[in-house]
Tab-separated table of C-alpha atoms in Angstrom:
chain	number	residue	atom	x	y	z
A	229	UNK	CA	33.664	-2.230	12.644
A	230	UNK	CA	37.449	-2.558	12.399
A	231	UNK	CA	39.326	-0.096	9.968
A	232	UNK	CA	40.696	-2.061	7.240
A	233	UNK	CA	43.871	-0.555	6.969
A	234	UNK	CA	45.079	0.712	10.686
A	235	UNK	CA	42.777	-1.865	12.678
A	236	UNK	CA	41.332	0.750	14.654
A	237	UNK	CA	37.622	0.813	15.622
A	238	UNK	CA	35.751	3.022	13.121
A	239	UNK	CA	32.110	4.526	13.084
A	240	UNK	CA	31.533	5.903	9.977
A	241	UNK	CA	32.205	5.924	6.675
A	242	UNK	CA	35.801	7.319	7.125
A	243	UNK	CA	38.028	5.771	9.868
A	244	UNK	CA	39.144	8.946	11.989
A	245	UNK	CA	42.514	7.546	13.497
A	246	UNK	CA	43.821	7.269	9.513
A	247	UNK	CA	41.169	9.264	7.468
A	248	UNK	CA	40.573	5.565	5.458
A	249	UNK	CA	37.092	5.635	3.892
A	250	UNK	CA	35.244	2.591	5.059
A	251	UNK	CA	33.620	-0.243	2.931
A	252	UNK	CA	29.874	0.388	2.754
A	253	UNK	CA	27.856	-1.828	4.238
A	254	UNK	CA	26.426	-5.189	1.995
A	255	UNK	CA	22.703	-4.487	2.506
A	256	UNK	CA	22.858	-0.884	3.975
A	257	UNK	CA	19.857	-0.016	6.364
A	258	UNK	CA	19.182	3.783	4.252
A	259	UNK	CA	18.275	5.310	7.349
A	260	UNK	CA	21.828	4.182	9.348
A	261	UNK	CA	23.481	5.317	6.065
A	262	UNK	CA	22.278	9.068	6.353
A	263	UNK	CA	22.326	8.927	9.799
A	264	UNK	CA	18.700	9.527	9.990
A	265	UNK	CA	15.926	8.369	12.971
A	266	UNK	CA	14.095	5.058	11.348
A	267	UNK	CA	10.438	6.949	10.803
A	268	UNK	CA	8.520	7.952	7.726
A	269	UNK	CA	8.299	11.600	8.901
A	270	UNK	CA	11.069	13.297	7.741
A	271	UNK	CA	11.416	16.521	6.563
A	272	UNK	CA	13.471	17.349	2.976
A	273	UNK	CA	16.034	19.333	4.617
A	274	UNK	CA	16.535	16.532	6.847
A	275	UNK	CA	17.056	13.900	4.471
A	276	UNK	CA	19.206	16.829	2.449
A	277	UNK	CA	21.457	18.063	5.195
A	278	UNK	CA	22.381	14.031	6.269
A	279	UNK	CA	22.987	13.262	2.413
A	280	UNK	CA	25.478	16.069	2.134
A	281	UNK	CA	27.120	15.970	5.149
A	282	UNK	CA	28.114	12.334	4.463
A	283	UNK	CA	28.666	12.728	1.201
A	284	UNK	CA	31.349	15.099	2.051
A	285	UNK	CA	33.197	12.969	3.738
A	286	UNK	CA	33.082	10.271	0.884
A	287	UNK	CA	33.388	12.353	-2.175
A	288	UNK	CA	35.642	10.644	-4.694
A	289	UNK	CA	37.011	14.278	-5.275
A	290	UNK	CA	38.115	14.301	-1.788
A	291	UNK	CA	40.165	11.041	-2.406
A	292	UNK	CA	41.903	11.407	-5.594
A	293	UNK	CA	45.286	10.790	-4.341
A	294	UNK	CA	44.389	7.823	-2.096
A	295	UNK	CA	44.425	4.043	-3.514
A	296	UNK	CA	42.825	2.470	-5.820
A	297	UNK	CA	40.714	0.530	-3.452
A	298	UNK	CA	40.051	3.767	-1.471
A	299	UNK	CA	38.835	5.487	-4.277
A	300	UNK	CA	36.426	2.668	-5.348
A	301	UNK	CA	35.105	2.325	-1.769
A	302	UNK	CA	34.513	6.080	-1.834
A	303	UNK	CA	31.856	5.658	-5.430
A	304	UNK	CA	30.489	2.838	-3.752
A	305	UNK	CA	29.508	5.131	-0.564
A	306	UNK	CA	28.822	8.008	-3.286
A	307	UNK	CA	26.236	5.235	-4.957
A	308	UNK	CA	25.039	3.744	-1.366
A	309	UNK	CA	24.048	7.463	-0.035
A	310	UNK	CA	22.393	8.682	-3.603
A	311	UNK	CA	20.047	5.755	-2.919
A	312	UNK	CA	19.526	6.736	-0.008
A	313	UNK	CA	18.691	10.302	-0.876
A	314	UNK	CA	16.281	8.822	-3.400
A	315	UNK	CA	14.517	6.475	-1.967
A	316	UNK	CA	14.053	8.540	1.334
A	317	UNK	CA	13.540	11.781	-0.472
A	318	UNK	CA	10.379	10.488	-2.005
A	319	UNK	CA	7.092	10.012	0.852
A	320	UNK	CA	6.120	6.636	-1.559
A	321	UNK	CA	9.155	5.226	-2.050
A	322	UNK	CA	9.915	5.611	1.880
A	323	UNK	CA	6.626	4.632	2.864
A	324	UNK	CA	7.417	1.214	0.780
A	325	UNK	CA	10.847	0.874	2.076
A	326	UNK	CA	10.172	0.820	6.024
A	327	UNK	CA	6.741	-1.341	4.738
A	328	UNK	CA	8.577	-3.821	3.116
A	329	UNK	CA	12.276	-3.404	3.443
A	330	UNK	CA	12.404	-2.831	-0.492
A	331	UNK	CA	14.084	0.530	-2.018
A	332	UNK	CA	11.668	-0.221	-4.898
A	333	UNK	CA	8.002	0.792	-5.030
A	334	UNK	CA	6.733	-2.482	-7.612
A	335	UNK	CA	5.000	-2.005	-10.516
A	336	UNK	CA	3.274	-5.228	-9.922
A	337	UNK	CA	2.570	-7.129	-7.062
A	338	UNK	CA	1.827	-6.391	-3.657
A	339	UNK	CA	-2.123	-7.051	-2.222
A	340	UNK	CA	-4.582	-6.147	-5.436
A	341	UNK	CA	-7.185	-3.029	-4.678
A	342	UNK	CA	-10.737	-4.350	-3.636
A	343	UNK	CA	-13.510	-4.803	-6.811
A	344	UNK	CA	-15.286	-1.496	-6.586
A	345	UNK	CA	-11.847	0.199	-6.540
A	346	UNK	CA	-10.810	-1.253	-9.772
A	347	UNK	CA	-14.450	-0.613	-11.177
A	348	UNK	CA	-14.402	3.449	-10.566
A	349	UNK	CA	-11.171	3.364	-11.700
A	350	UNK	CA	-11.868	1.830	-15.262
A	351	UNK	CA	-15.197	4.223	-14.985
A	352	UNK	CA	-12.562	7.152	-14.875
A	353	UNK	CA	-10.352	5.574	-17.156
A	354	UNK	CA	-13.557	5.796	-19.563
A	355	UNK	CA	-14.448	8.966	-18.846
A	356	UNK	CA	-10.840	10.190	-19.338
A	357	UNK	CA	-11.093	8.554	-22.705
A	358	UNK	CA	-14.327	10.265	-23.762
A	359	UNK	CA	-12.834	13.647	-22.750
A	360	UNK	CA	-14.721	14.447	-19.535
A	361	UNK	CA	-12.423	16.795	-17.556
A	362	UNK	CA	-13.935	16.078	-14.344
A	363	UNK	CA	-12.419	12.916	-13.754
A	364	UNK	CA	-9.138	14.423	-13.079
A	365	UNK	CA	-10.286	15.884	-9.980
A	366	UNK	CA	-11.947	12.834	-9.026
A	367	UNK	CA	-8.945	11.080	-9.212
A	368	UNK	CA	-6.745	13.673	-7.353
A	369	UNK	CA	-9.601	13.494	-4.209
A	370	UNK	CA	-9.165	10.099	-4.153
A	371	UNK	CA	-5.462	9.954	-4.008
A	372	UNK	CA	-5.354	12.799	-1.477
A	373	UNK	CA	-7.287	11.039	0.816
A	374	UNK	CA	-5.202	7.688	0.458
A	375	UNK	CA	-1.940	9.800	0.919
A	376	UNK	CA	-3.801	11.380	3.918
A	377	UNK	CA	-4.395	7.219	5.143
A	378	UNK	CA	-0.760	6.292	4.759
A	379	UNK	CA	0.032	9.348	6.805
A	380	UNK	CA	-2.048	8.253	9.567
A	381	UNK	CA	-1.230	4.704	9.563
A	382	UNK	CA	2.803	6.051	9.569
A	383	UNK	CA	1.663	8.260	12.602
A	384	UNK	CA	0.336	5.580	14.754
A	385	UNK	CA	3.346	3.775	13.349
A	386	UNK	CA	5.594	6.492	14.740
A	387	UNK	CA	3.440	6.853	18.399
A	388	UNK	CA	3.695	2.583	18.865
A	389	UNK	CA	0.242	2.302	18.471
A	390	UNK	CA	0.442	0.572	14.516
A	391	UNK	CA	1.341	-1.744	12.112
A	392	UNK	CA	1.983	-1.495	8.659
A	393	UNK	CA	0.303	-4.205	7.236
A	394	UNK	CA	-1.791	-2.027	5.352
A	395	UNK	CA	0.887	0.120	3.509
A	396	UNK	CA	1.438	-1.883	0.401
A	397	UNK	CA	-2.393	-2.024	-0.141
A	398	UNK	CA	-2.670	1.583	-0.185
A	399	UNK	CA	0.395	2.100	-2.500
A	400	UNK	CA	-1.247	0.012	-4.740
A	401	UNK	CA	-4.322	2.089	-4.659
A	402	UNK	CA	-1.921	5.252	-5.302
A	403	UNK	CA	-0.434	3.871	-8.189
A	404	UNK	CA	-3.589	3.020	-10.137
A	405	UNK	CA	-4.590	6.247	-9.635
A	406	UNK	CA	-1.161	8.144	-11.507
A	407	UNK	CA	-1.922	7.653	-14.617
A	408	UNK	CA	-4.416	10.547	-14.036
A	409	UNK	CA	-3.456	13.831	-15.280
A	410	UNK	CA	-3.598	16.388	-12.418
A	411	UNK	CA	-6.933	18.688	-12.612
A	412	UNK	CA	-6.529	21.983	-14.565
A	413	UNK	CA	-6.238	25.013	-12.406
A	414	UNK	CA	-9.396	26.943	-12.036
């Protein structure tokens, strides 16, 4: 990328030859933004160390006295890495976005959960209704072991061994299953 105002080469969000912040990118790539390796296993502190360290250098307190086109560039960087932050930050919404490409998990959409997965969950959703505690549990066993699938699948992912063709289906499966409240501690 060429800096906008000196016409030097810049990597980065701030061009280091005039200290210039950068136009973000038009579709940003989340991971290039934070400077992070392309891969579902990240830690927190990862994802929060690369989120402040560039937002430090695009803070539109740091650029008060610059122009008017400087300082918008700077919000739009501020906006481009807080998406970043949340959509990486959260193990679903990353799972969907290196899936799919989307920063969105859908509400709708996406492959629909086999038959007898929809059946146990309306059996549940009955026996939620009708007050039997147990289901809760039920419901978090389930989900563990999906969230314990999508970690596998992102493993072999991560080794070259996978695809992840079979992310969005197991998404799906997780999100039928949050309207569960969590079991009672006991």
């Amino acid at each position: 990328m060429i800096c906008w105002r000196c016409r030097e080469r810049v990597e980065g969000t701030v061009c280091a030859g005039c200290g210039a912040v950068q136009p973000p990118p038009r579709d940003p790539d989340l991971y290039a933004v934070l400077g992070l390796p392309r891969r579902f296993h990240l830690e927190p502190t990862e994802i929060e160390t690369a989120w402040k360290a560039r937002s430090r250098q695009v803070h539109p307190d740091r650029h008060v006295g610059a122009t008017a086109v400087e300082r918008r560039m700077a919000l739009q960087w501020t906006a481009t890495l807080n998406e970043a932050r949340r959509v990486l930050g959260d193990p679903l919404r990353r799972a969907a976005y290196l899936a799919t490409g989307r920063t969105a998990v859908g509400e709708r959409g996406g492959p629909p959960p086999d038959p007898d997965f929809l059946d146990r969950v309306f059996e549940w959703r009955s026996r939620a209704e009708a007050g039997d505690p147990s289901v809760s549990g039920e419901a978090a066993a389930l989900r563990a072991v999906l969230v314990d699938r999508l970690e596998g699948v992102f493993r072999a992912w991560e080794d070259g061994g996978g695809e992840l063709s079979e992310v969005e289906s197991i998404l799906a499966r997780i999100r039928f299953l949050e309207g569960f409240p969590p079991p009672e501690p006991g």
